[in-house]
């Protein structure tokens, strides 16, 4: 059980003082009954309405973004991915789960749930991320072998074994289980190739929703989250 004002506050739509006033004015109902006590104990399953409209009182939100190029994976500064979250999905404290480079497009998760992000990013979780890369030249059997064996860069950075599959001329699909800085670009650089375009297609079993245009977000259901 939680207090009515706390549950309404989860929506992120009203300040604490606004909530108190609107409850006292009789604008809020719980399961269809108007209530006037903002400290009333309610459960997360109760249906809260404001002015007859059902309020979304979920504390944590999980958003899938089809990231366009030109946005940084950060919460502030230049053009950042949080600016792309529409107001009805917005919550205070949203941040991107991991990072895509400014010029990388595709699947990026955004949440306000720190535990979820921590779990997903944990290096020993080995969540596979799938990318499609366009390249300066087509991949060879020898490149596939190198990716399969893992790559050690000249500066000592080690990348674990990865799956590399050609995807037509001068393009490939790559599966990596880590998320090191510029990892895909660096792995191709280590095979004397160059990424000219990069897109993330999937995180674990969760694929980028094909109905999402670049720059669009969707709120993820529990079932979608379980696919990861
Ligand atoms: N690897 C990269 O090089 N860049 C990204 O944005 C993601 C993975």
JSON list of N, CA and C and ligand atoms in Angstrom, two decimals, residues 67 73 99-105 129 131 176 178-188 195 198-200, ligand 1:
[
{"chain": "A", "resi": 67, "resn": "UNK", "atom": "N", "xyz": [16.98, 5.20, -32.44]},
{"chain": "A", "resi": 67, "resn": "UNK", "atom": "CA", "xyz": [17.86, 6.38, -32.39]},
{"chain": "A", "resi": 67, "resn": "UNK", "atom": "C", "xyz": [18.28, 6.82, -33.80]},
{"chain": "A", "resi": 73, "resn": "UNK", "atom": "N", "xyz": [24.07, 9.88, -26.70]},
{"chain": "A", "resi": 73, "resn": "UNK", "atom": "CA", "xyz": [23.41, 9.03, -25.70]},
{"chain": "A", "resi": 73, "resn": "UNK", "atom": "C", "xyz": [23.72, 9.60, -24.32]},
{"chain": "A", "resi": 99, "resn": "UNK", "atom": "N", "xyz": [25.31, 3.09, -24.26]},
{"chain": "A", "resi": 99, "resn": "UNK", "atom": "CA", "xyz": [25.55, 4.20, -25.19]},
{"chain": "A", "resi": 99, "resn": "UNK", "atom": "C", "xyz": [25.65, 3.72, -26.63]},
{"chain": "A", "resi": 100, "resn": "UNK", "atom": "N", "xyz": [25.08, 4.50, -27.52]},
{"chain": "A", "resi": 100, "resn": "UNK", "atom": "CA", "xyz": [25.39, 4.34, -28.94]},
{"chain": "A", "resi": 100, "resn": "UNK", "atom": "C", "xyz": [26.13, 5.60, -29.35]},
{"chain": "A", "resi": 101, "resn": "UNK", "atom": "N", "xyz": [27.08, 5.48, -30.27]},
{"chain": "A", "resi": 101, "resn": "UNK", "atom": "CA", "xyz": [27.80, 6.66, -30.74]},
{"chain": "A", "resi": 101, "resn": "UNK", "atom": "C", "xyz": [26.84, 7.64, -31.37]},
{"chain": "A", "resi": 102, "resn": "UNK", "atom": "N", "xyz": [27.28, 8.88, -31.47]},
{"chain": "A", "resi": 102, "resn": "UNK", "atom": "CA", "xyz": [26.42, 9.93, -32.04]},
{"chain": "A", "resi": 102, "resn": "UNK", "atom": "C", "xyz": [25.94, 9.55, -33.45]},
{"chain": "A", "resi": 103, "resn": "UNK", "atom": "N", "xyz": [26.81, 8.93, -34.24]},
{"chain": "A", "resi": 103, "resn": "UNK", "atom": "CA", "xyz": [26.42, 8.60, -35.63]},
{"chain": "A", "resi": 103, "resn": "UNK", "atom": "C", "xyz": [25.79, 7.21, -35.75]},
{"chain": "A", "resi": 104, "resn": "UNK", "atom": "N", "xyz": [25.65, 6.47, -34.65]},
{"chain": "A", "resi": 104, "resn": "UNK", "atom": "CA", "xyz": [25.02, 5.13, -34.72]},
{"chain": "A", "resi": 104, "resn": "UNK", "atom": "C", "xyz": [23.50, 5.28, -34.57]},
{"chain": "A", "resi": 105, "resn": "UNK", "atom": "N", "xyz": [22.78, 4.45, -35.32]},
{"chain": "A", "resi": 105, "resn": "UNK", "atom": "CA", "xyz": [21.32, 4.50, -35.27]},
{"chain": "A", "resi": 105, "resn": "UNK", "atom": "C", "xyz": [20.78, 3.20, -34.65]},
{"chain": "A", "resi": 129, "resn": "UNK", "atom": "N", "xyz": [24.44, -8.17, -28.15]},
{"chain": "A", "resi": 129, "resn": "UNK", "atom": "CA", "xyz": [23.90, -7.04, -28.91]},
{"chain": "A", "resi": 129, "resn": "UNK", "atom": "C", "xyz": [24.20, -7.28, -30.38]},
{"chain": "A", "resi": 131, "resn": "UNK", "atom": "N", "xyz": [24.36, -5.92, -34.29]},
{"chain": "A", "resi": 131, "resn": "UNK", "atom": "CA", "xyz": [24.52, -4.69, -35.09]},
{"chain": "A", "resi": 131, "resn": "UNK", "atom": "C", "xyz": [24.59, -5.05, -36.57]},
{"chain": "A", "resi": 176, "resn": "UNK", "atom": "N", "xyz": [27.95, -9.05, -30.52]},
{"chain": "A", "resi": 176, "resn": "UNK", "atom": "CA", "xyz": [28.96, -8.93, -29.46]},
{"chain": "A", "resi": 176, "resn": "UNK", "atom": "C", "xyz": [28.28, -9.09, -28.10]},
{"chain": "A", "resi": 178, "resn": "UNK", "atom": "N", "xyz": [29.73, -7.80, -25.26]},
{"chain": "A", "resi": 178, "resn": "UNK", "atom": "CA", "xyz": [30.16, -6.73, -24.35]},
{"chain": "A", "resi": 178, "resn": "UNK", "atom": "C", "xyz": [29.64, -5.43, -24.92]},
{"chain": "A", "resi": 179, "resn": "UNK", "atom": "N", "xyz": [30.01, -4.33, -24.29]},
{"chain": "A", "resi": 179, "resn": "UNK", "atom": "CA", "xyz": [29.57, -3.04, -24.83]},
{"chain": "A", "resi": 179, "resn": "UNK", "atom": "C", "xyz": [30.66, -2.02, -24.62]},
{"chain": "A", "resi": 180, "resn": "UNK", "atom": "N", "xyz": [31.86, -2.35, -25.10]},
{"chain": "A", "resi": 180, "resn": "UNK", "atom": "CA", "xyz": [32.98, -1.42, -24.88]},
{"chain": "A", "resi": 180, "resn": "UNK", "atom": "C", "xyz": [32.90, -0.25, -25.86]},
{"chain": "A", "resi": 181, "resn": "UNK", "atom": "N", "xyz": [33.52, 0.84, -25.47]},
{"chain": "A", "resi": 181, "resn": "UNK", "atom": "CA", "xyz": [33.48, 2.08, -26.24]},
{"chain": "A", "resi": 181, "resn": "UNK", "atom": "C", "xyz": [33.93, 1.84, -27.68]},
{"chain": "A", "resi": 182, "resn": "UNK", "atom": "N", "xyz": [33.12, 2.24, -28.65]},
{"chain": "A", "resi": 182, "resn": "UNK", "atom": "CA", "xyz": [33.42, 2.11, -30.09]},
{"chain": "A", "resi": 182, "resn": "UNK", "atom": "C", "xyz": [33.76, 0.67, -30.49]},
{"chain": "A", "resi": 183, "resn": "UNK", "atom": "N", "xyz": [33.22, -0.30, -29.75]},
{"chain": "A", "resi": 183, "resn": "UNK", "atom": "CA", "xyz": [33.69, -1.69, -29.94]},
{"chain": "A", "resi": 183, "resn": "UNK", "atom": "C", "xyz": [33.59, -2.19, -31.38]},
{"chain": "A", "resi": 184, "resn": "UNK", "atom": "N", "xyz": [32.43, -2.02, -32.01]},
{"chain": "A", "resi": 184, "resn": "UNK", "atom": "CA", "xyz": [32.26, -2.60, -33.35]},
{"chain": "A", "resi": 184, "resn": "UNK", "atom": "C", "xyz": [33.21, -1.90, -34.34]},
{"chain": "A", "resi": 185, "resn": "UNK", "atom": "N", "xyz": [33.28, -0.58, -34.25]},
{"chain": "A", "resi": 185, "resn": "UNK", "atom": "CA", "xyz": [34.16, 0.16, -35.17]},
{"chain": "A", "resi": 185, "resn": "UNK", "atom": "C", "xyz": [35.62, -0.27, -34.97]},
{"chain": "A", "resi": 186, "resn": "UNK", "atom": "N", "xyz": [36.01, -0.44, -33.70]},
{"chain": "A", "resi": 186, "resn": "UNK", "atom": "CA", "xyz": [37.40, -0.82, -33.42]},
{"chain": "A", "resi": 186, "resn": "UNK", "atom": "C", "xyz": [37.70, -2.23, -33.90]},
{"chain": "A", "resi": 187, "resn": "UNK", "atom": "N", "xyz": [36.74, -3.14, -33.75]},
{"chain": "A", "resi": 187, "resn": "UNK", "atom": "CA", "xyz": [36.98, -4.53, -34.19]},
{"chain": "A", "resi": 187, "resn": "UNK", "atom": "C", "xyz": [37.18, -4.57, -35.71]},
{"chain": "A", "resi": 188, "resn": "UNK", "atom": "N", "xyz": [36.39, -3.79, -36.44]},
{"chain": "A", "resi": 188, "resn": "UNK", "atom": "CA", "xyz": [36.60, -3.76, -37.90]},
{"chain": "A", "resi": 188, "resn": "UNK", "atom": "C", "xyz": [37.91, -3.07, -38.23]},
{"chain": "A", "resi": 195, "resn": "UNK", "atom": "N", "xyz": [33.99, 1.00, -40.69]},
{"chain": "A", "resi": 195, "resn": "UNK", "atom": "CA", "xyz": [32.53, 1.07, -40.62]},
{"chain": "A", "resi": 195, "resn": "UNK", "atom": "C", "xyz": [32.09, 2.42, -41.20]},
{"chain": "A", "resi": 198, "resn": "UNK", "atom": "N", "xyz": [26.48, 2.39, -38.99]},
{"chain": "A", "resi": 198, "resn": "UNK", "atom": "CA", "xyz": [26.23, 1.37, -37.96]},
{"chain": "A", "resi": 198, "resn": "UNK", "atom": "C", "xyz": [24.84, 1.52, -37.37]},
{"chain": "A", "resi": 199, "resn": "UNK", "atom": "N", "xyz": [24.18, 0.37, -37.23]},
{"chain": "A", "resi": 199, "resn": "UNK", "atom": "CA", "xyz": [22.83, 0.35, -36.67]},
{"chain": "A", "resi": 199, "resn": "UNK", "atom": "C", "xyz": [22.72, -0.81, -35.70]},
{"chain": "A", "resi": 200, "resn": "UNK", "atom": "N", "xyz": [22.10, -0.56, -34.52]},
{"chain": "A", "resi": 200, "resn": "UNK", "atom": "CA", "xyz": [21.87, -1.69, -33.61]},
{"chain": "A", "resi": 200, "resn": "UNK", "atom": "C", "xyz": [20.49, -2.27, -33.90]},
{"chain": "B", "resi": 1, "resn": "LIG", "atom": "N1", "xyz": [30.10, -0.13, -31.36]},
{"chain": "B", "resi": 1, "resn": "LIG", "atom": "C1", "xyz": [30.48, 1.06, -31.90]},
{"chain": "B", "resi": 1, "resn": "LIG", "atom": "O1", "xyz": [31.57, 1.18, -32.43]},
{"chain": "B", "resi": 1, "resn": "LIG", "atom": "N2", "xyz": [29.62, 2.08, -31.82]},
{"chain": "B", "resi": 1, "resn": "LIG", "atom": "C2", "xyz": [28.40, 2.00, -31.27]},
{"chain": "B", "resi": 1, "resn": "LIG", "atom": "O2", "xyz": [27.65, 2.97, -31.25]},
{"chain": "B", "resi": 1, "resn": "LIG", "atom": "C3", "xyz": [28.02, 0.76, -30.71]},
{"chain": "B", "resi": 1, "resn": "LIG", "atom": "C4", "xyz": [28.89, -0.29, -30.76]}
]
